[in-house]
PDB file of C-alpha atoms in Angstrom:
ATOM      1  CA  UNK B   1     162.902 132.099  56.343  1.00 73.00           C
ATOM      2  CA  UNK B   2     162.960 130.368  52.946  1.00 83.00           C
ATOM      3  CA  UNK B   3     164.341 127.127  54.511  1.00 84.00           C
ATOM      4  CA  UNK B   4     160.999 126.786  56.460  1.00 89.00           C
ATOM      5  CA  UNK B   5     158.701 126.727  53.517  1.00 90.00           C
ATOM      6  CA  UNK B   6     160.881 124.232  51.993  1.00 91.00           C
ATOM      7  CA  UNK B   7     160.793 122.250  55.768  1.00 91.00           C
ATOM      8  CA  UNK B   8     157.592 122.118  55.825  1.00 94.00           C
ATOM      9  CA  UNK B   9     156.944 120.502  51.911  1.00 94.00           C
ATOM     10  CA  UNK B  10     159.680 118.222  53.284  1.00 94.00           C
ATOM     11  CA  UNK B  11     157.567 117.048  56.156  1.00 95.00           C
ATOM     12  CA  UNK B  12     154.332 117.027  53.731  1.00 95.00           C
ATOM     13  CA  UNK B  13     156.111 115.019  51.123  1.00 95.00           C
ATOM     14  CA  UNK B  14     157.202 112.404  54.114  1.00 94.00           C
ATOM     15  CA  UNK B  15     154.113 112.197  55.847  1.00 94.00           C
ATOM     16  CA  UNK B  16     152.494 111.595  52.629  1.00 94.00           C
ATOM     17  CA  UNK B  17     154.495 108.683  51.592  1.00 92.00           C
ATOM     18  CA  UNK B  18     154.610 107.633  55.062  1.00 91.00           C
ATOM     19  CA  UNK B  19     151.335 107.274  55.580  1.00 92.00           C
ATOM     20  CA  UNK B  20     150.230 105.510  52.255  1.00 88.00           C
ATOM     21  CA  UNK B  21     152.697 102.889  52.766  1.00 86.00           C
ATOM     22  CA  UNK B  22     151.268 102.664  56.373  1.00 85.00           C
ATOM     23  CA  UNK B  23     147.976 101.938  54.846  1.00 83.00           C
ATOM     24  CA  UNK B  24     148.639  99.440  52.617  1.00 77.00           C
ATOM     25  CA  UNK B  25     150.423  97.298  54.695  1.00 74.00           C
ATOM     26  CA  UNK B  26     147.929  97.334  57.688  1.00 75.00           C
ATOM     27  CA  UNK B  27     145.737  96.217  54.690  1.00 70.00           C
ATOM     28  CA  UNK B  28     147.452  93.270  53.721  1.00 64.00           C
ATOM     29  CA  UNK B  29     148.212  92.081  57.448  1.00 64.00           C
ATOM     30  CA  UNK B  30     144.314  92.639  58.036  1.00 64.00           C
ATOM     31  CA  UNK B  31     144.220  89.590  55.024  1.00 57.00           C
ATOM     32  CA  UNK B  32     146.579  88.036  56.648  1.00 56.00           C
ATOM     33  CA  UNK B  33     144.747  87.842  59.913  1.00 54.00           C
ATOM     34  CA  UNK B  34     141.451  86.534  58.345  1.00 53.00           C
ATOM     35  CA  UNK B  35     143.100  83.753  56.662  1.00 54.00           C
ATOM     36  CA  UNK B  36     141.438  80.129  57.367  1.00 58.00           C
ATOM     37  CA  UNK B  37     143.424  76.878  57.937  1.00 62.00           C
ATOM     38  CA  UNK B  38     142.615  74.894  55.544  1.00 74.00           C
ATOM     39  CA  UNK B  39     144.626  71.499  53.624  1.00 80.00           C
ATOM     40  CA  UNK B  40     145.587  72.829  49.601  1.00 89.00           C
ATOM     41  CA  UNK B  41     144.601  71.559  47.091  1.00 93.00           C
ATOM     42  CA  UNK B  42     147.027  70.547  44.004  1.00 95.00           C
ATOM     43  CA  UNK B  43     145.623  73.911  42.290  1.00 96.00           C
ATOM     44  CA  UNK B  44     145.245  76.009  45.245  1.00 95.00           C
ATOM     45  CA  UNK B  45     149.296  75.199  45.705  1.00 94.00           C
ATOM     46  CA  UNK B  46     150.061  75.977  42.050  1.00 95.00           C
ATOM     47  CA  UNK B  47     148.386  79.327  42.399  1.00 96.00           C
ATOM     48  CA  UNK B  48     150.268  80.077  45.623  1.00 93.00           C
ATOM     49  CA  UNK B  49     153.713  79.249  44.436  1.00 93.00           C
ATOM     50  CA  UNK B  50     153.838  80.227  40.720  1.00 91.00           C
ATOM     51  CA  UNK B  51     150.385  82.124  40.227  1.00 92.00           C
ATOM     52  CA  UNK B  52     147.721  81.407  37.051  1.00 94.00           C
ATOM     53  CA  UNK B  53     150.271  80.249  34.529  1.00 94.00           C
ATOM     54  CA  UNK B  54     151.357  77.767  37.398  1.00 95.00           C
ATOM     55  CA  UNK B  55     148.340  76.588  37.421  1.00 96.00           C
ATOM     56  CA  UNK B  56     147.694  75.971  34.272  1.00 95.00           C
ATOM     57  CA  UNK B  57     151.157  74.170  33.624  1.00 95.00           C
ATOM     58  CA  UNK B  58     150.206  71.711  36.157  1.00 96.00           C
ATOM     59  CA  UNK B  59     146.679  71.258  34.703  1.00 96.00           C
ATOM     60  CA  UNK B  60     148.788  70.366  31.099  1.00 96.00           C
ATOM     61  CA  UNK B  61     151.246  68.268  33.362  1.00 95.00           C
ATOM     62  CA  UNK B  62     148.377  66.360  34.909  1.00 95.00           C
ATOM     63  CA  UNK B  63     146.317  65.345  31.804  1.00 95.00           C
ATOM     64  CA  UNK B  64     148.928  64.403  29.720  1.00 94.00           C
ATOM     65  CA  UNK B  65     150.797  62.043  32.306  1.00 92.00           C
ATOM     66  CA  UNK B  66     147.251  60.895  32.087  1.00 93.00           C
ATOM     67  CA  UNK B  67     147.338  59.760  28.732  1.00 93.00           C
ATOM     68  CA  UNK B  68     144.563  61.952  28.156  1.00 94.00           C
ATOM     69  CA  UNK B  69     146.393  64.819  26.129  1.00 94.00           C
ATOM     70  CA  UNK B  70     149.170  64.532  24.161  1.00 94.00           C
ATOM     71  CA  UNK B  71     152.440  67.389  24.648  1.00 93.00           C
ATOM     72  CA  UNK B  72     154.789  67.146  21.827  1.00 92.00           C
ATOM     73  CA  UNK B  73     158.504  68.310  21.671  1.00 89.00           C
ATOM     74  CA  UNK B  74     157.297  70.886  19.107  1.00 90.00           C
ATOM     75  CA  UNK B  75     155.524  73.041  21.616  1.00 90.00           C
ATOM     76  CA  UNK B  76     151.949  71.580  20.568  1.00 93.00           C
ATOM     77  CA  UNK B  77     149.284  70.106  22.330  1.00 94.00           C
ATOM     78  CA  UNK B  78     146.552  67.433  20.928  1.00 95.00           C
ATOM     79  CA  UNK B  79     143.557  66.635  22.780  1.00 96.00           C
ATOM     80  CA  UNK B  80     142.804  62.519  23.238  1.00 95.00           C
ATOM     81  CA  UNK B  81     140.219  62.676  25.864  1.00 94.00           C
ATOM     82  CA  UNK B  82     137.790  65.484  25.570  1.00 93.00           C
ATOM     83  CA  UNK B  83     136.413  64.895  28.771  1.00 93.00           C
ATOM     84  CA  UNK B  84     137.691  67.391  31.650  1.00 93.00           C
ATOM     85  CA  UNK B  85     137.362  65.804  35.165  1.00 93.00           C
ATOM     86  CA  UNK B  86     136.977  69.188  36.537  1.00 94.00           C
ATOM     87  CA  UNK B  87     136.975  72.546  35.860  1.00 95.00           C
ATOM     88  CA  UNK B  88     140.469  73.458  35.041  1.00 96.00           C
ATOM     89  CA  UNK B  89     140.820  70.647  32.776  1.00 96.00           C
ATOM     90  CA  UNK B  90     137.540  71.867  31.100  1.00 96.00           C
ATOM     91  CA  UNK B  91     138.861  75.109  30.945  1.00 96.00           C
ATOM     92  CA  UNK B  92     142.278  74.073  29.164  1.00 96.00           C
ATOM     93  CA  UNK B  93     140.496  72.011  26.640  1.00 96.00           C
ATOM     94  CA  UNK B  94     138.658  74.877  25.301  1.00 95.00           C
ATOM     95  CA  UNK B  95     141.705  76.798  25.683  1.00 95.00           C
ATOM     96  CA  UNK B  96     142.644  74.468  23.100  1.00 95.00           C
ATOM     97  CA  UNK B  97     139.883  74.954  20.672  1.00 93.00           C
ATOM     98  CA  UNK B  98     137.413  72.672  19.149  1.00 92.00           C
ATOM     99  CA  UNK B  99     140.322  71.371  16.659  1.00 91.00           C
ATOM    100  CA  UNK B 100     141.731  68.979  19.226  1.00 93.00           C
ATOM    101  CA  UNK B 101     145.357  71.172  18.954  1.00 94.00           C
ATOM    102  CA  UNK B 102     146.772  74.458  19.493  1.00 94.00           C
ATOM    103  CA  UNK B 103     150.327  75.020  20.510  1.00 94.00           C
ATOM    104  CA  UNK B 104     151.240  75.265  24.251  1.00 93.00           C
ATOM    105  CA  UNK B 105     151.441  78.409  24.425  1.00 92.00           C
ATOM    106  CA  UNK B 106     148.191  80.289  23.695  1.00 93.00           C
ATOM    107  CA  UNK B 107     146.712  77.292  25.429  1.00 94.00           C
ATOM    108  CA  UNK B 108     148.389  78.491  28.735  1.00 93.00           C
ATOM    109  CA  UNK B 109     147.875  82.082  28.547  1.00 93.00           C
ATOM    110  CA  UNK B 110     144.240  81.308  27.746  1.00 94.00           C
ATOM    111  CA  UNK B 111     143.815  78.955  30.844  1.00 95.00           C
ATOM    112  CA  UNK B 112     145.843  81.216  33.157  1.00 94.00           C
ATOM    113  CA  UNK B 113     143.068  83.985  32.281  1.00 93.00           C
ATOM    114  CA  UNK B 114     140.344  81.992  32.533  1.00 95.00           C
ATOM    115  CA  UNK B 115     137.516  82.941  34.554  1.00 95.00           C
ATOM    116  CA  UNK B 116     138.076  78.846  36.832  1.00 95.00           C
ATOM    117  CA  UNK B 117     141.681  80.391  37.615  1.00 95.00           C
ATOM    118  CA  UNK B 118     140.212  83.720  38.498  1.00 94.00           C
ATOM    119  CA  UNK B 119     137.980  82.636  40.505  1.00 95.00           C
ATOM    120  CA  UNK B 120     140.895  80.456  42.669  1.00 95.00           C
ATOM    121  CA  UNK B 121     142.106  83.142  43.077  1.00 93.00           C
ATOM    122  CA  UNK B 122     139.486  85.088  44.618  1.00 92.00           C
ATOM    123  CA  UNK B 123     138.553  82.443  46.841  1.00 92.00           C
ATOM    124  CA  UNK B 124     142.380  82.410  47.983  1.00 91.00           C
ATOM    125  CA  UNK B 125     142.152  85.672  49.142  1.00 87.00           C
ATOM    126  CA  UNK B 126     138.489  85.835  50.302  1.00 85.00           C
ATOM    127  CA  UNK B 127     140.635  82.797  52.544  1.00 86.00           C
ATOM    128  CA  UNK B 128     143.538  84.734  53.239  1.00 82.00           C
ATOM    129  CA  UNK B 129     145.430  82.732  51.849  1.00 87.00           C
ATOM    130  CA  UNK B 130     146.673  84.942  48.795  1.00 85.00           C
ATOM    131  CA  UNK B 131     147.951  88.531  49.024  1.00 79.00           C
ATOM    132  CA  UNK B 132     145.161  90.638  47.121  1.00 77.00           C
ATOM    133  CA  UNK B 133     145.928  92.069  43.800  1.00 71.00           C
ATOM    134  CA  UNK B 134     145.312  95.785  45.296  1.00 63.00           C
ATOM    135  CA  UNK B 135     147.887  95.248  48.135  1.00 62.00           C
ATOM    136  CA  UNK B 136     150.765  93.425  46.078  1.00 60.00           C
ATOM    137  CA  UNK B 137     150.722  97.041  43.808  1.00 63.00           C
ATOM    138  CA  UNK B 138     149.603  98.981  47.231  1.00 70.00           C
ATOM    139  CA  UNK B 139     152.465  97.777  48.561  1.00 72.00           C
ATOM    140  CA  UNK B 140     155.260  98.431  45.993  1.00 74.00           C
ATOM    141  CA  UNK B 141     153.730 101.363  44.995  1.00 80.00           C
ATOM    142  CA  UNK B 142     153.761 102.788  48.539  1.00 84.00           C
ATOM    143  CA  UNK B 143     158.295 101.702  48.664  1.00 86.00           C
ATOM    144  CA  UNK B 144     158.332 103.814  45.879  1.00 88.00           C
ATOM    145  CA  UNK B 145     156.592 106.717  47.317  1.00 91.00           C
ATOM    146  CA  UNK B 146     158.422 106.859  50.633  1.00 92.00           C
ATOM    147  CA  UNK B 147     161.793 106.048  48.377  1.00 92.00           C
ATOM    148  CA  UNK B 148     161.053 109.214  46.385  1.00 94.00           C
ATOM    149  CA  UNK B 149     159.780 111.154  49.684  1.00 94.00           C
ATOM    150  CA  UNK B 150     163.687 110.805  50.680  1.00 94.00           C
ATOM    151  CA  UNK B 151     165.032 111.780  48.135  1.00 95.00           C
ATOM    152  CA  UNK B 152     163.262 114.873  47.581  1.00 95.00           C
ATOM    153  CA  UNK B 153     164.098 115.809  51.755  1.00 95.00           C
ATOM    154  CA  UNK B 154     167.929 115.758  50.653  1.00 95.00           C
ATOM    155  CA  UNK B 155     167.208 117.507  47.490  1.00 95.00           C
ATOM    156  CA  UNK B 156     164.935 120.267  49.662  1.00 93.00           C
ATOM    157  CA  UNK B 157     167.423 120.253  52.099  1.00 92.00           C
ATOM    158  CA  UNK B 158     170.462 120.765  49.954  1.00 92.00           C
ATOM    159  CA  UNK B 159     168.365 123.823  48.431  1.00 91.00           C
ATOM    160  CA  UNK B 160     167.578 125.197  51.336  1.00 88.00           C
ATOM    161  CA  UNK B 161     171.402 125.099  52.658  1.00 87.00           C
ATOM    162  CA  UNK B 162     172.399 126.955  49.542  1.00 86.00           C
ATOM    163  CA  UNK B 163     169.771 129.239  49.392  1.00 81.00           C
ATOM    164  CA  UNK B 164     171.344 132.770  49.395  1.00 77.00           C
ATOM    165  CA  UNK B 165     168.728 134.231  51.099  1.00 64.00           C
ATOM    166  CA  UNK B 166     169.804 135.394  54.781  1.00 61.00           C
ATOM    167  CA  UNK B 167     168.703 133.241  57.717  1.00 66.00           C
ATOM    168  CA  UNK B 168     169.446 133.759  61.187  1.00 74.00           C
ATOM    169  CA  UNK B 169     169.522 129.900  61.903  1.00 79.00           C
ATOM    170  CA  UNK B 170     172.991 128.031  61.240  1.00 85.00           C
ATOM    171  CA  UNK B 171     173.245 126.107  58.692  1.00 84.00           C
ATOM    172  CA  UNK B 172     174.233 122.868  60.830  1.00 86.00           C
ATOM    173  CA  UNK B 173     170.929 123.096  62.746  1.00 88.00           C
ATOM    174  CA  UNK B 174     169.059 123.680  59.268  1.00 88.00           C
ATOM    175  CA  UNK B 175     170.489 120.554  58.327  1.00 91.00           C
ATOM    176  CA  UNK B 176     169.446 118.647  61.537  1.00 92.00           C
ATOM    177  CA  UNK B 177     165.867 120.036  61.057  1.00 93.00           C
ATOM    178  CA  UNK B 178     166.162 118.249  57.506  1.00 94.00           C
ATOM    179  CA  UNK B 179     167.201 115.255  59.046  1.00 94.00           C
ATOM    180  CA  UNK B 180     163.975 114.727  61.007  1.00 94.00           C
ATOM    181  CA  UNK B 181     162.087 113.539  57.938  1.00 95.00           C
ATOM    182  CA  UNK B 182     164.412 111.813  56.197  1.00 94.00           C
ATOM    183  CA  UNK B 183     165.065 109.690  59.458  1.00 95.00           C
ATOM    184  CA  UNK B 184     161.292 109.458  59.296  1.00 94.00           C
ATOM    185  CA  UNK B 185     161.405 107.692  56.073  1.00 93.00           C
ATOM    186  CA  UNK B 186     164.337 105.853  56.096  1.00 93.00           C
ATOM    187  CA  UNK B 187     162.614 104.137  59.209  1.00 93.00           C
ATOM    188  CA  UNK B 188     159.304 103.891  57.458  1.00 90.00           C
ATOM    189  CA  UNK B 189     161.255 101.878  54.614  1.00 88.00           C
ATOM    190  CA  UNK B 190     163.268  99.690  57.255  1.00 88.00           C
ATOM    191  CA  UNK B 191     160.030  98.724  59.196  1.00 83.00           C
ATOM    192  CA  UNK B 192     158.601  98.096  56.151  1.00 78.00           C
ATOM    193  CA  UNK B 193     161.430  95.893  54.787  1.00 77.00           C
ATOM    194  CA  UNK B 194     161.350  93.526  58.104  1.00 74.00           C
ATOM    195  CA  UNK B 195     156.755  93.547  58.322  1.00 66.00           C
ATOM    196  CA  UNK B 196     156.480  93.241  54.311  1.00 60.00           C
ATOM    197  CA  UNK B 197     159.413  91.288  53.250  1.00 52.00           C
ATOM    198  CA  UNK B 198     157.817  88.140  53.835  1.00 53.00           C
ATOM    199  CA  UNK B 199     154.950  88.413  51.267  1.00 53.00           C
ATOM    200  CA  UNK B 200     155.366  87.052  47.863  1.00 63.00           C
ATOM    201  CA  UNK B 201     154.249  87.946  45.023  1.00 75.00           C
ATOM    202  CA  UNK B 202     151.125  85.305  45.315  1.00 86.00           C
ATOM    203  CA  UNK B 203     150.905  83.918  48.802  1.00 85.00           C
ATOM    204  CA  UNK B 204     150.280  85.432  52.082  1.00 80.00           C
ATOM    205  CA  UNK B 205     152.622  84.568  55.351  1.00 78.00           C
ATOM    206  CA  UNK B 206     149.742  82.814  56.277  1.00 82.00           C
ATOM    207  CA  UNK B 207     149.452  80.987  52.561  1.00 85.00           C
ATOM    208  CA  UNK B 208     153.366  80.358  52.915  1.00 84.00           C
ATOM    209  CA  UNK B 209     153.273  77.982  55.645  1.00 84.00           C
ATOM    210  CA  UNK B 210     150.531  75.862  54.172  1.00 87.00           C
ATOM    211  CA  UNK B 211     153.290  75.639  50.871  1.00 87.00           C
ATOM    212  CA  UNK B 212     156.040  75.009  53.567  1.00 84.00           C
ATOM    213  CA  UNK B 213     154.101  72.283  54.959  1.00 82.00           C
ATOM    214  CA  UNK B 214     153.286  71.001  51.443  1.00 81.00           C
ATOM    215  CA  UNK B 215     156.524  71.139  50.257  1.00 75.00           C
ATOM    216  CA  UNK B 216     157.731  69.099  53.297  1.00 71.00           C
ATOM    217  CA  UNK B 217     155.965  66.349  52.255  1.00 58.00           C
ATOM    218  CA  UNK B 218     157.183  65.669  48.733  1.00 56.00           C
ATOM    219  CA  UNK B 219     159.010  62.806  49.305  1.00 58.00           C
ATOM    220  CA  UNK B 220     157.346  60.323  47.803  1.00 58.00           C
ATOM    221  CA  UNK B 221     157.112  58.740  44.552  1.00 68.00           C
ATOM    222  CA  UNK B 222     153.173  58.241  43.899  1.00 80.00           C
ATOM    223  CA  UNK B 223     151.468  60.219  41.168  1.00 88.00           C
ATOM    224  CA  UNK B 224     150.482  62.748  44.067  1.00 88.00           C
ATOM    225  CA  UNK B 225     153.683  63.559  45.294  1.00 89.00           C
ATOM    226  CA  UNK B 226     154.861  64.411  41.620  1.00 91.00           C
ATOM    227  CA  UNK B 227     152.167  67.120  40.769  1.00 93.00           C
ATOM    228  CA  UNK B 228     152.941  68.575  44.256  1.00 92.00           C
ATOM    229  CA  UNK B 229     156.209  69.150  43.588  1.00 92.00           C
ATOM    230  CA  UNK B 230     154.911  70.425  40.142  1.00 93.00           C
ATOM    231  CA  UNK B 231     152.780  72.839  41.644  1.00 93.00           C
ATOM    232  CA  UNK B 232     155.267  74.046  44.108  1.00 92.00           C
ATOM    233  CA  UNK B 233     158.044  74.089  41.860  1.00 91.00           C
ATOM    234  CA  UNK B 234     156.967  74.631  38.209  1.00 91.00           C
ATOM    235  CA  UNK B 235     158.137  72.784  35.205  1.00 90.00           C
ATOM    236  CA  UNK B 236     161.709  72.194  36.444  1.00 88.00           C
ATOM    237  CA  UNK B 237     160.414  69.644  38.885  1.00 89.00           C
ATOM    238  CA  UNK B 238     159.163  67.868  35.282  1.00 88.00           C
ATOM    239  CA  UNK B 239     161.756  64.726  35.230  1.00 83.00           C
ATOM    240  CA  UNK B 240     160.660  63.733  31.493  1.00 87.00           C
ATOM    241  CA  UNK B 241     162.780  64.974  28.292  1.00 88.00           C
ATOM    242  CA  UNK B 242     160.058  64.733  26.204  1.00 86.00           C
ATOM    243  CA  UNK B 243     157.527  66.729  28.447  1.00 88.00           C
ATOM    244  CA  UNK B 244     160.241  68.936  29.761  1.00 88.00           C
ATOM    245  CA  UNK B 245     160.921  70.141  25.784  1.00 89.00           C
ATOM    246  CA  UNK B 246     157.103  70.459  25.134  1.00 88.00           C
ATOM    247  CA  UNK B 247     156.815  73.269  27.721  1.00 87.00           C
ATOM    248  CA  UNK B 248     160.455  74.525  26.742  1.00 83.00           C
ATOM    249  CA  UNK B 249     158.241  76.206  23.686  1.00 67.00           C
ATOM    250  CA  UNK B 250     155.713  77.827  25.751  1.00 58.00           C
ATOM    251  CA  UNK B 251     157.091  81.524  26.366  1.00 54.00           C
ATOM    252  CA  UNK B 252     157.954  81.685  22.487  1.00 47.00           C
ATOM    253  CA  UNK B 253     156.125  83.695  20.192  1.00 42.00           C
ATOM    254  CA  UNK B 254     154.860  82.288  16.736  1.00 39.00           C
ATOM    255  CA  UNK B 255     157.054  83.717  13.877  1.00 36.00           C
ATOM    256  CA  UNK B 256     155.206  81.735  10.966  1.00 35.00           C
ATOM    257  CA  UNK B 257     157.277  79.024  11.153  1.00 32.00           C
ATOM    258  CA  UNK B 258     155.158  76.329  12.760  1.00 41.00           C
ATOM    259  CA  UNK B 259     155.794  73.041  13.168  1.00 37.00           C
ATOM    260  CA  UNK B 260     152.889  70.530  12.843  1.00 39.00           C
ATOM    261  CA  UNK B 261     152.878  68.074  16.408  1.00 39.00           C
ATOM    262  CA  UNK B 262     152.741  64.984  14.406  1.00 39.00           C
ATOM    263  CA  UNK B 263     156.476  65.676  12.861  1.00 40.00           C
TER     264      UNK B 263
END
């Protein structure tokens, strides 16, 4: 009765999976059911569409269509106004430094991991708005889990069906008994594809139809309408060359060949 032992890790293995991925989706509809109505703002979008570097692109975006700092071609930025209006401008001036210029880059990997965008972000999912760090890798790490789980049924399965060892059971209704949990998985992996396919990576179903409704209104041509479609869209919705090439520099790495912003 070697085929039993191996049954039963089979079902073990399953239920296992099963029931982790279970969990962690119940958790992230329970988020989704607290979630409070509520109109975005232009920040609130960013982080819901692209996530902390979103936001801090359209922070950049915003001041320096403002006249207020200055994004050369080169990749670098230079402070002119050293006033922030609020507290993500604040927080991407001193991501800048107290030398007026830093190139784009640092600048928005220090704003996106500021403790302003943090905070956003908490408040987006304290709202419901934003699928919580814990059940984005809860999630994905419970696929994974049940993926494995099915794999290692066939793989039990195929040992026990090759297993010299005597049984009095036929093989064929060994197999079906295998079958059991892998249909329980493979069905734990379709339900899961339809219930927590429509989560993104940063907003909730509920956070997704405030950005659908958003995104429905950026028809306009006021100053508004631009940084929405900014926030919802990144930099590609950036319609200047100049502005467009400035932020064209900011995933590069510095390889000591610098070139001063005023060139």
């Amino acid at each position: 009765m070697f085929w039993v032992l191996l049954l039963l890790l089979a079902w073990a293995v399953t239920g296992t999976a099963c029931t982790r991925l279970c969990l962690a989706a119940v958790h992230a509809a329970a988020a989704d059911a607290d979630a409070r109505e509520h109109d975005l703002t232009l920040y609130e979008a960013a982080f819901l569409s692209g996530g902390p570097r979103r936001v801090a692109d359209l922070t950049l975006v915003s001041m320096a269509r403002q006249r207020r700092l200055l994004l050369a071609r080169t990749g670098w930025a230079t402070v002119v106004d050293p006033r922030g209006r609020d507290e993500m401008e604040r927080t991407v001036l001193g991501a800048i430094g107290p030398e007026g210029q830093s190139r784009i880059a640092p600048v928005r990997a220090g704003a996106a991991a500021a403790d302003a965008v943090r905070g956003l972000g908490d408040r987006l999912v304290d709202a419901g708005l934003a699928v919580p760090a814990g059940a984005r890798s809860g999630i994905a790490s419970g696929v994974r889990q049940v993926q494995s789980a099915s794999v290692a049924v066939v793989a039990l399965g195929v040992i026990a069906l090759l297993a010299p060892a005597p049984s009095e059971m036929p093989r064929h209704l060994v197999a079906l008994w295998f079958a059991l949990p892998l249909a329980l998985s493979l069905s734990c992996l379709a339900i899961a594809r339809i219930e927590v396919h429509p989560y993104s990576r940063w907003a909730s179903p509920a956070g997704q139809r405030l950005l659908g409704a958003l995104s429905r209104g950026t028809g306009g041509t006021d100053e508004r309408t631009y940084l929405t479609s900014v926030a919802v869209r990144g930099i590609n919705a950036v319609g200047e060359p100049d502005l467009r090439a400035a932020f064209a520099h900011r995933e590069q790495r510095h390889d000591g060949w610098d070139t001063d912003p005023r060139d």
